Tab-separated table of C-alpha atoms in Angstrom:
chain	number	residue	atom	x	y	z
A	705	UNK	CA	-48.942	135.706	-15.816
A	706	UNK	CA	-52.048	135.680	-13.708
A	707	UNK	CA	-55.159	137.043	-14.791
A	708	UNK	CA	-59.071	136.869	-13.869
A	709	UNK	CA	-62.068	137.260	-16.485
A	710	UNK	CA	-65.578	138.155	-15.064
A	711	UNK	CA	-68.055	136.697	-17.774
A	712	UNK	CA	-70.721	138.953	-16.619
A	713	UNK	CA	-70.813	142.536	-16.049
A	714	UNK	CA	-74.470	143.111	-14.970
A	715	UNK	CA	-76.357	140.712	-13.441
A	716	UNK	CA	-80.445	141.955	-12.936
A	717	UNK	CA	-82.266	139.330	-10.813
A	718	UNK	CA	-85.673	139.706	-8.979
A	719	UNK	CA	-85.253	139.673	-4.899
A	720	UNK	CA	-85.715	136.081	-3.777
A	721	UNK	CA	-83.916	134.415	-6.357
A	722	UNK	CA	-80.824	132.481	-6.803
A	723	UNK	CA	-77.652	134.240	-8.481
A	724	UNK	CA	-74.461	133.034	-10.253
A	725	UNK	CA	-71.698	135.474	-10.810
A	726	UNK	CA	-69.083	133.793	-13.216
A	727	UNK	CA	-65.403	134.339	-12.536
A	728	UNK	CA	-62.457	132.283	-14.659
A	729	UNK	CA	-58.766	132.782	-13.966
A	730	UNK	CA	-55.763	132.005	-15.863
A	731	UNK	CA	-52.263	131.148	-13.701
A	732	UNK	CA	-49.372	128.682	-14.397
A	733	UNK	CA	-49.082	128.080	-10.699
A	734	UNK	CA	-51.596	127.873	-7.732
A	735	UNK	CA	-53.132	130.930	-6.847
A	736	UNK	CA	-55.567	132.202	-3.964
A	737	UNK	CA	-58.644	132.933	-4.511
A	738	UNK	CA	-61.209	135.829	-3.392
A	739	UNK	CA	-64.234	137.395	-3.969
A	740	UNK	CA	-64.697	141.142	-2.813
A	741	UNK	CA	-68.045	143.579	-2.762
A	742	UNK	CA	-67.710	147.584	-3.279
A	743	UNK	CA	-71.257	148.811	-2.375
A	744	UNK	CA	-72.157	152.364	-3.506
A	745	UNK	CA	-69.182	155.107	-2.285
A	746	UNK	CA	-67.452	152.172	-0.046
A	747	UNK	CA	-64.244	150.897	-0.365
A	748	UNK	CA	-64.002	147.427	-1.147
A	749	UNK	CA	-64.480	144.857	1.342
A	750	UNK	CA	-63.546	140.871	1.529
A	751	UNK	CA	-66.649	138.820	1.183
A	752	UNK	CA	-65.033	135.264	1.091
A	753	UNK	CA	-61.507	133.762	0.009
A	754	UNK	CA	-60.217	130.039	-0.519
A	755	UNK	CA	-56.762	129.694	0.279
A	756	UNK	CA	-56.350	125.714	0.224
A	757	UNK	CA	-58.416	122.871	1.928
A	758	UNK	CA	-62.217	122.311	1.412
A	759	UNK	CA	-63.648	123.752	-2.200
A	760	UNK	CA	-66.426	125.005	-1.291
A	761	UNK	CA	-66.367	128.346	0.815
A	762	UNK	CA	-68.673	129.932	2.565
A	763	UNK	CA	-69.302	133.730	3.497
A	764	UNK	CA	-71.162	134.878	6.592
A	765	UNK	CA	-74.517	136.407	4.488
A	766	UNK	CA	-75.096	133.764	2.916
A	767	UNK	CA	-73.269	133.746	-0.758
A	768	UNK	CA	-70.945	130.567	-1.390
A	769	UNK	CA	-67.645	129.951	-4.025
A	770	UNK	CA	-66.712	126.798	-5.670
A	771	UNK	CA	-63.050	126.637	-6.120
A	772	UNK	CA	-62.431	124.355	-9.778
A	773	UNK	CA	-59.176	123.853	-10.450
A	774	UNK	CA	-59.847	121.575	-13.357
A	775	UNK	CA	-62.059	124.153	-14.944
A	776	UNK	CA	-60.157	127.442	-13.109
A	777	UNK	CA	-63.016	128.448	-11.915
A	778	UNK	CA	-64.270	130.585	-8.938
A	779	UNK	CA	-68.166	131.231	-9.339
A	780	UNK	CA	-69.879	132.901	-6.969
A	781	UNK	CA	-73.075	131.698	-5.540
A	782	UNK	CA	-76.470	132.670	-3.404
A	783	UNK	CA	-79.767	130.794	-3.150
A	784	UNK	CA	-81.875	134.186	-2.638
A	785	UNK	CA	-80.731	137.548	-2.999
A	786	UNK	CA	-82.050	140.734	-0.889
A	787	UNK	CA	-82.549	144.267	-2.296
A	788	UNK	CA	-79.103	144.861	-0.210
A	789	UNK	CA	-76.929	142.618	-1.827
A	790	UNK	CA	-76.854	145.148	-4.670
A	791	UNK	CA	-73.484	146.037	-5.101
A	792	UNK	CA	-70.456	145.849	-7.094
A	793	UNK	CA	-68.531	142.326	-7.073
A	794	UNK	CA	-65.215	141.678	-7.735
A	795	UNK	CA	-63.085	138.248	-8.289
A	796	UNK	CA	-59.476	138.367	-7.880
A	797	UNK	CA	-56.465	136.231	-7.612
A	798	UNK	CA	-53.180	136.039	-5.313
A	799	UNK	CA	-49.793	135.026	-6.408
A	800	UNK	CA	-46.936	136.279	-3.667
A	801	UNK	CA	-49.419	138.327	-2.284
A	802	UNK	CA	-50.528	140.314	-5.422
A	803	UNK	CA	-53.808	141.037	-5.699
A	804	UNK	CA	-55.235	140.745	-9.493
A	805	UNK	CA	-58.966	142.045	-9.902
A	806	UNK	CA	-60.978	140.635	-12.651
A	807	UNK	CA	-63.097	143.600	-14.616
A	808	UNK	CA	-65.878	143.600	-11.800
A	809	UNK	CA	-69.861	142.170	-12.265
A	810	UNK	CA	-72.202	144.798	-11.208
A	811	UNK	CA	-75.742	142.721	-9.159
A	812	UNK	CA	-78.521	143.929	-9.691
A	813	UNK	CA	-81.666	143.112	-7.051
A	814	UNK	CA	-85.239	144.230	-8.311
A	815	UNK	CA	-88.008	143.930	-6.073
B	1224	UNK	CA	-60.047	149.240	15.189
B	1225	UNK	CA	-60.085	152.199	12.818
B	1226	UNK	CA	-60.223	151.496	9.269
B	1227	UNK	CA	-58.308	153.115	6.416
B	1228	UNK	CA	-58.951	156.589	6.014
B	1229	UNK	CA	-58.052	158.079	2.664
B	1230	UNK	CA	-58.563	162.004	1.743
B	1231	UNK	CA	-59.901	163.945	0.141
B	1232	UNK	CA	-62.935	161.608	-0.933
B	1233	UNK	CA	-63.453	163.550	-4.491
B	1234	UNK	CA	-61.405	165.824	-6.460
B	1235	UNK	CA	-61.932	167.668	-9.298
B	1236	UNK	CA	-59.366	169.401	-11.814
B	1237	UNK	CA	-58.228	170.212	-14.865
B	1238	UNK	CA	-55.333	168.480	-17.225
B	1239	UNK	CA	-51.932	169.699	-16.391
B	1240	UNK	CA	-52.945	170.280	-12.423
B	1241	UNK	CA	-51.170	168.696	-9.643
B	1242	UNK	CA	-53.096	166.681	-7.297
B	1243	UNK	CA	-52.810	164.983	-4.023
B	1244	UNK	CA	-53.953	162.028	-2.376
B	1245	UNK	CA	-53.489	160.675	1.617
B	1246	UNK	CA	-54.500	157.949	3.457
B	1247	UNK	CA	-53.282	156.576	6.403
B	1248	UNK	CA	-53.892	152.414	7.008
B	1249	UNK	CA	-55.140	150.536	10.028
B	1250	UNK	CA	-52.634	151.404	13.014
B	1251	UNK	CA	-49.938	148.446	12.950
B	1252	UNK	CA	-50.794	147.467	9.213
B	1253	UNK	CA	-46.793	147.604	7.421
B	1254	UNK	CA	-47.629	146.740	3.974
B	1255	UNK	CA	-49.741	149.401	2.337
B	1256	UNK	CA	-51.109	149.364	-1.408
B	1257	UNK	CA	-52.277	152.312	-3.865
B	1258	UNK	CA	-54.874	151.268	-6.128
B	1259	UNK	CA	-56.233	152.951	-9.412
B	1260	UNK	CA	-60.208	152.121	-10.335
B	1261	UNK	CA	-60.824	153.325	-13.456
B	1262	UNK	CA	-64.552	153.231	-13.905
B	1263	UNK	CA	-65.781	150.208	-15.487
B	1264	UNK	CA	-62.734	148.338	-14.583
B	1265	UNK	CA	-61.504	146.363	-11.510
B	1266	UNK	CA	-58.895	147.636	-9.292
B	1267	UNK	CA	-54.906	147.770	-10.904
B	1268	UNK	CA	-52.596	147.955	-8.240
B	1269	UNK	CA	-49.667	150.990	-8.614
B	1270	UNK	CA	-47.240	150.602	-6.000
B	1271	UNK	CA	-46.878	148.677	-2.666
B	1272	UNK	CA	-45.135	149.645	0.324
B	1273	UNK	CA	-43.782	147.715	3.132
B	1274	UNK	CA	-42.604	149.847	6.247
B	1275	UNK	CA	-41.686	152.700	4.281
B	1276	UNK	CA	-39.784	150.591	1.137
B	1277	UNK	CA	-41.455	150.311	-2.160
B	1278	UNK	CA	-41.767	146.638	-2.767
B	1279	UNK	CA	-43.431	146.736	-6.852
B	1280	UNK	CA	-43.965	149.666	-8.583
B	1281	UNK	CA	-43.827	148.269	-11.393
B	1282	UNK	CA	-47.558	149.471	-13.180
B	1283	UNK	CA	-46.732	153.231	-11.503
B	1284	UNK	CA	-46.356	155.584	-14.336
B	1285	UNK	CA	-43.194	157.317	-13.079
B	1286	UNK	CA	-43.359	159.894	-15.678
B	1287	UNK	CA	-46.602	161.831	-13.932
B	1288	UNK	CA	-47.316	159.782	-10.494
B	1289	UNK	CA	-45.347	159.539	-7.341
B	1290	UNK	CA	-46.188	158.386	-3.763
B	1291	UNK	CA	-43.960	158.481	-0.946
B	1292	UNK	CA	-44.294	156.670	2.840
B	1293	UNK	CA	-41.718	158.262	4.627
B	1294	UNK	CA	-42.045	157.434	8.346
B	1295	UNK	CA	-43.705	154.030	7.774
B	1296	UNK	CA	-47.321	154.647	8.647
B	1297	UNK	CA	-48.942	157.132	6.124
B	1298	UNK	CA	-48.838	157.464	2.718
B	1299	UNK	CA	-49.242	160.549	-0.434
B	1300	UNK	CA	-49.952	159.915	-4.125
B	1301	UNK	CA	-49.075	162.722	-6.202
B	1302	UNK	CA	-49.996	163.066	-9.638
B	1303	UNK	CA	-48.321	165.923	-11.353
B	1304	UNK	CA	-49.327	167.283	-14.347
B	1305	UNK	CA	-52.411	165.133	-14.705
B	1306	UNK	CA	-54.650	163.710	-17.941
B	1307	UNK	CA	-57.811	163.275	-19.276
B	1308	UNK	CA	-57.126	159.392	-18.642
B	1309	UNK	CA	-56.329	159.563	-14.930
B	1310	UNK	CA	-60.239	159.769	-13.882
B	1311	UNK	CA	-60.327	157.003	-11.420
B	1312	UNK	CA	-61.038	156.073	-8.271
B	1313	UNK	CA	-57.912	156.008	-5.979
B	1314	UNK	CA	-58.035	153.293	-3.096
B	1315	UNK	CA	-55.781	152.674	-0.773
B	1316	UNK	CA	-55.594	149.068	1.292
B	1317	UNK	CA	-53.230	147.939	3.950
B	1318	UNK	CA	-52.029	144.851	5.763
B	1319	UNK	CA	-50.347	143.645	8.337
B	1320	UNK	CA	-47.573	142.399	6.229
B	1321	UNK	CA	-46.436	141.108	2.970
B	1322	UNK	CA	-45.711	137.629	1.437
B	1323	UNK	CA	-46.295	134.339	3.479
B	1324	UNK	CA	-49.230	132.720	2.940
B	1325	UNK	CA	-51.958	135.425	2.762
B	1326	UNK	CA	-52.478	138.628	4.667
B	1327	UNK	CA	-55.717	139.812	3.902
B	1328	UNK	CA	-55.967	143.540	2.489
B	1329	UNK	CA	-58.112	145.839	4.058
B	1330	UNK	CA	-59.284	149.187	1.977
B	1331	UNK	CA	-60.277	153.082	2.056
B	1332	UNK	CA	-63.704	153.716	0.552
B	1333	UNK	CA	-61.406	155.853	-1.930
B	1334	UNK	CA	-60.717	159.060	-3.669
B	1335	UNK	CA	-62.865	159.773	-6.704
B	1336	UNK	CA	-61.194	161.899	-9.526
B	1337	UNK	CA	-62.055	164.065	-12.595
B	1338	UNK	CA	-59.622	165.463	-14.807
B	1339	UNK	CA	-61.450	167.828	-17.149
């Protein structure tokens, strides 16, 4: 069985600064990967997703994913946060079109 | 494009009410999902429909919960009598389809409950 384990779940960082959110999943088969963002009373919306291909994905606002198959690993990654990418952030996995949330990392941005 | 609309956005009631919950996916979209949030947790899928066949409902709890998609486009969750433990957030998603490769889910901003 497939299942996805958020390390985190609050991250507090300062505005300007890099972030890591941590996502591991566990799957006897390959998978599909995704990360999704719920802001504040929104539903939740795709941010970035690897499907096969290049490792490293990209999202249009600037966060980035590592797929690792060798440590099943998804992390999500930004160089410098803004106040608005405080938000709730979600890893999942795909098997057969499935979708399997890990427990959710909540980010934090401070001024 | 519309997005999926899902109503009412909160709900409040007490244990052993009925409740119900509608949303109605992007025009087009055949595979539709119901979602439970329970608050600290990520989302746990409860059923999936495609047209208007249930594909897995398999983490529904029949006893209490029901949803239903008759013509194919939107969709009611029922949840009849409810608990203490049902206090979630209810999303609903669609797609265009099922399966295949990867069809990328597109969701409601939700229906928060309280069962007091």
């Amino acid at each position: 069985a497939q299942s996805v384990t958020q390390l985190d779940s609050q991250v507090p960082v300062f505005e300007e600064a890099p972030v890591e959110l941590r996502c591991n999943y566990s799957s006897s088969v390959s998978v599909y990967l995704f990360w999704y963002v719920q802001y504040p009373n929104q539903g939740l919306q795709l941010l970035l997703k690897y499907l096969s291909g290049s490792t490293l994905v990209e999202s249009i606002n600037g966060f980035e994913a590592e797929f690792n198959k060798s440590q099943t690993s998804f992390h999500l990654r930004k160089p410098s946060v803004h106040i608005s990418d405080t938000a709730e952030y979600f890893c999942a996995v795909s098997y057969t079109g499935k979708l399997i949330f890990g427990q959710g990392t909540t980010l934090q941005v401070k001024p | 494009e519309a997005g999926v609309a899902q109503s009412p956005r909160y709900k409040i009631i007490e244990k052993r009410q009925s409740v119900a919950f509608w949303c109605n996916p992007i025009s087009g979209h055949a595979t539709l999902y119901w979602y439970q949030q329970i608050l600290g947790q990520g989302p746990k899928l409860l059923i999936q429909f495609q047209n208007n066949g249930v594909v897995d409902d398999s983490q529904l709890p029949k006893d209490r919960f029901s949803a239903e998609r008759l013509k194919g486009v939107d969709s009611t969750l029922k949840i009849q009598p409810a608990k203490l433990e049902d206090s979630a957030v209810y999303l609903c998603a669609s797609s265009r389809t099922s399966g295949g490769i990867y069809n990328e889910q597109f969701f409601g901003p939700g229906t928060r409950l309280t069962v007091l």
